[in-house]
Amino acid sequence: MKVAIGCDHGGLELKEGIVALLGSQGAEIIDMGTGGDCCSADGKPAAAGRPVSVDYPDYGAKVAGAVSAGEVDKGILVCGTGIGMSIVANKFPGVRAALCHDAFTARMSRMHNDANILAIGGRVTGREVALDMVNIWLSTPFEGGRHQRRLDKISDIEKSAR
Ligand code: RB5
């Protein structure tokens, strides 16, 4: 499975933990940034001990674009709250980004919503809970059936709203 991952400065620490976890499991991960850059785009240095501030739409769009284009199977996005990343990601055709906070919401987002992007708040969800969520989310299958009918309705709404 090919998984793209991205974050802003608010999600960098957690993203690094997720990349390490998935790497140790042999998953194919495409890290789309942000990394620990020394300076912002306008040349301002990061404050001591903190990652440089970046704009979450830039990184959300990279991951969601790759999922939308079918270049990767799934995506994971981390910002401070997970809210901005989920808003950005859900602008992309075919993307079903779910902002999850625990094992239950992560599992349900796969079983009922066939979520193809997991959004997490790096300042909201503790590291161990988040890593557990990632494992659950990547291994839980979609249930189909009546849930597929509902996803088909979402696709129709997406087409008619263009
Ligand atoms: C950045 O300070 C913060 O706004 C961002 O990480 C995220 O929480 C946005 O939704």
Short mmCIF file of C-alpha atoms and ligand atoms in Angstrom, two decimals:
data_model
loop_
_atom_site.label_atom_id
_atom_site.label_comp_id
_atom_site.label_asym_id
_atom_site.label_seq_id
_atom_site.Cartn_x
_atom_site.Cartn_y
_atom_site.Cartn_z
CA MET A 1 0.00 0.00 0.00
CA LYS A 2 1.26 3.46 -0.98
CA VAL A 3 0.58 6.12 1.65
CA ALA A 4 1.26 9.86 1.22
CA ILE A 5 1.75 11.89 4.37
CA GLY A 6 1.95 15.61 5.00
CA CYS A 7 1.81 18.12 7.81
CA ASP A 8 2.36 21.72 8.81
CA HIS A 9 4.51 22.90 11.72
CA GLY A 10 1.69 22.03 14.17
CA GLY A 11 1.80 18.40 13.03
CA LEU A 12 5.50 17.89 12.35
CA GLU A 13 6.41 16.05 15.54
CA LEU A 14 3.52 13.62 15.22
CA LYS A 15 4.13 13.14 11.50
CA GLU A 16 7.71 12.10 12.23
CA GLY A 17 6.38 9.50 14.68
CA ILE A 18 3.93 8.17 12.10
CA VAL A 19 6.61 7.98 9.39
CA ALA A 20 8.86 6.02 11.78
CA LEU A 21 6.03 3.65 12.69
CA LEU A 22 5.02 2.95 9.10
CA GLY A 23 8.63 2.65 7.98
CA SER A 24 9.22 -0.04 10.60
CA GLN A 25 6.21 -1.92 9.19
CA GLY A 26 7.54 -1.83 5.63
CA ALA A 27 4.81 0.42 4.20
CA GLU A 28 5.60 2.54 1.15
CA ILE A 29 5.41 6.10 2.48
CA ILE A 30 5.71 9.26 0.44
CA ASP A 31 6.51 12.14 2.77
CA MET A 32 5.31 15.36 1.13
CA GLY A 33 6.58 17.70 3.85
CA THR A 34 6.81 19.93 5.65
CA GLY A 35 10.20 18.94 6.99
CA GLY A 36 12.23 20.71 9.60
CA ASP A 37 13.16 23.63 7.34
CA CYS A 38 15.38 26.30 8.83
CA CYS A 39 13.57 29.28 7.30
CA SER A 40 10.13 30.20 6.06
CA ALA A 41 9.43 30.96 2.38
CA ASP A 42 10.01 34.67 3.10
CA GLY A 43 13.38 33.95 4.71
CA LYS A 44 12.38 34.26 8.37
CA PRO A 45 14.24 31.84 10.63
CA ALA A 46 12.36 29.45 12.90
CA ALA A 47 12.23 30.25 16.63
CA ALA A 48 14.71 28.18 18.65
CA GLY A 49 13.56 24.60 19.08
CA ARG A 50 10.45 25.09 16.94
CA PRO A 51 9.74 24.16 13.33
CA VAL A 52 9.33 26.98 10.87
CA SER A 53 5.74 28.13 10.41
CA VAL A 54 4.19 27.04 7.10
CA ASP A 55 0.68 27.14 5.60
CA TYR A 56 -1.29 23.90 5.97
CA PRO A 57 -3.20 24.31 2.63
CA ASP A 58 0.09 23.88 0.73
CA TYR A 59 0.77 20.46 2.26
CA GLY A 60 -2.85 19.34 2.44
CA ALA A 61 -3.17 20.00 -1.29
CA LYS A 62 -0.09 17.91 -2.12
CA VAL A 63 -1.38 14.83 -0.30
CA ALA A 64 -5.04 15.23 -1.30
CA GLY A 65 -4.02 15.83 -4.92
CA ALA A 66 -2.07 12.57 -4.95
CA VAL A 67 -5.01 10.66 -3.47
CA SER A 68 -7.48 12.30 -5.85
CA ALA A 69 -5.29 11.45 -8.87
CA GLY A 70 -4.92 7.82 -7.75
CA GLU A 71 -1.14 8.18 -7.37
CA VAL A 72 -1.34 6.76 -3.84
CA ASP A 73 -3.84 4.52 -2.07
CA LYS A 74 -4.32 6.62 1.03
CA GLY A 75 -3.17 9.81 2.71
CA ILE A 76 -2.49 11.00 6.24
CA LEU A 77 -2.51 14.71 7.15
CA VAL A 78 -1.50 16.29 10.43
CA CYS A 79 -1.85 19.94 11.47
CA GLY A 80 -2.43 21.49 14.88
CA THR A 81 -6.09 20.54 15.11
CA GLY A 82 -6.54 18.47 11.95
CA ILE A 83 -9.38 20.83 11.02
CA GLY A 84 -7.60 22.91 8.38
CA MET A 85 -6.13 19.83 6.71
CA SER A 86 -9.50 18.09 6.52
CA ILE A 87 -11.15 21.19 5.04
CA VAL A 88 -8.48 21.46 2.33
CA ALA A 89 -8.44 17.76 1.53
CA ASN A 90 -12.21 17.54 1.09
CA LYS A 91 -12.05 20.10 -1.74
CA PHE A 92 -10.46 17.46 -3.99
CA PRO A 93 -12.63 15.20 -6.16
CA GLY A 94 -13.01 11.71 -4.76
CA VAL A 95 -11.34 12.55 -1.46
CA ARG A 96 -13.06 11.49 1.73
CA ALA A 97 -10.95 12.98 4.49
CA ALA A 98 -11.94 12.13 8.06
CA LEU A 99 -10.77 14.09 11.08
CA CYS A 100 -10.51 11.42 13.77
CA HIS A 101 -9.73 11.65 17.45
CA ASP A 102 -9.61 8.10 18.73
CA ALA A 103 -9.65 4.43 17.74
CA PHE A 104 -13.43 4.38 17.36
CA THR A 105 -13.66 7.31 14.94
CA ALA A 106 -10.67 5.99 12.98
CA ARG A 107 -12.28 2.55 12.65
CA MET A 108 -15.70 3.91 11.73
CA SER A 109 -14.24 6.28 9.15
CA ARG A 110 -13.01 3.22 7.28
CA MET A 111 -15.94 0.86 7.88
CA HIS A 112 -18.73 3.31 7.08
CA ASN A 113 -17.13 6.18 5.14
CA ASP A 114 -14.32 4.47 3.25
CA ALA A 115 -12.16 7.44 4.25
CA ASN A 116 -9.12 7.72 2.01
CA ILE A 117 -7.42 10.44 4.07
CA LEU A 118 -6.96 10.41 7.83
CA ALA A 119 -6.59 13.86 9.40
CA ILE A 120 -5.19 14.15 12.92
CA GLY A 121 -4.59 17.09 15.24
CA GLY A 122 -0.99 17.00 16.44
CA ARG A 123 -1.87 19.41 19.27
CA VAL A 124 -5.03 17.53 20.17
CA THR A 125 -4.33 13.81 20.04
CA GLY A 126 -1.57 12.20 22.10
CA ARG A 127 1.17 10.33 20.30
CA GLU A 128 0.25 6.80 21.41
CA VAL A 129 -3.44 7.28 20.65
CA ALA A 130 -2.54 8.72 17.24
CA LEU A 131 -0.22 5.84 16.33
CA ASP A 132 -2.89 3.35 17.38
CA MET A 133 -5.40 5.21 15.20
CA VAL A 134 -3.07 5.02 12.20
CA ASN A 135 -2.64 1.25 12.59
CA ILE A 136 -6.39 0.74 12.92
CA TRP A 137 -7.21 3.09 10.06
CA LEU A 138 -4.79 1.44 7.63
CA SER A 139 -5.95 -2.09 8.41
CA THR A 140 -9.74 -1.68 8.65
CA PRO A 141 -11.69 -2.53 5.49
CA PHE A 142 -14.76 -0.70 4.14
CA GLU A 143 -18.01 -2.56 4.86
CA GLY A 144 -19.74 -1.66 1.60
CA GLY A 145 -23.47 -2.48 1.31
CA ARG A 146 -25.70 0.35 2.49
CA HIS A 147 -22.61 2.47 3.12
CA GLN A 148 -21.67 2.29 -0.56
CA ARG A 149 -25.11 3.66 -1.46
CA ARG A 150 -24.43 6.64 0.80
CA LEU A 151 -20.99 7.23 -0.69
CA ASP A 152 -22.55 7.13 -4.16
CA LYS A 153 -24.86 9.92 -3.01
CA ILE A 154 -21.85 11.94 -1.87
CA SER A 155 -20.26 11.46 -5.31
CA ASP A 156 -23.46 12.67 -6.98
CA ILE A 157 -23.53 15.73 -4.71
CA GLU A 158 -19.87 16.43 -5.53
CA LYS A 159 -20.62 16.29 -9.28
CA SER A 160 -23.72 18.48 -9.07
CA ALA A 161 -21.93 21.07 -6.88
CA ARG A 162 -19.14 21.68 -9.45
C1 RB5 B 1 -1.28 26.55 12.74
O1 RB5 B 1 -1.02 27.42 13.78
C2 RB5 B 1 -2.68 25.96 12.88
O2 RB5 B 1 -3.64 26.91 12.57
C3 RB5 B 1 -2.83 24.74 12.01
O3 RB5 B 1 -1.88 23.79 12.37
C4 RB5 B 1 -4.15 24.00 12.06
O4 RB5 B 1 -4.53 23.74 13.37
C5 RB5 B 1 -5.23 24.56 11.23
O5 RB5 B 1 -6.35 24.03 11.16
#
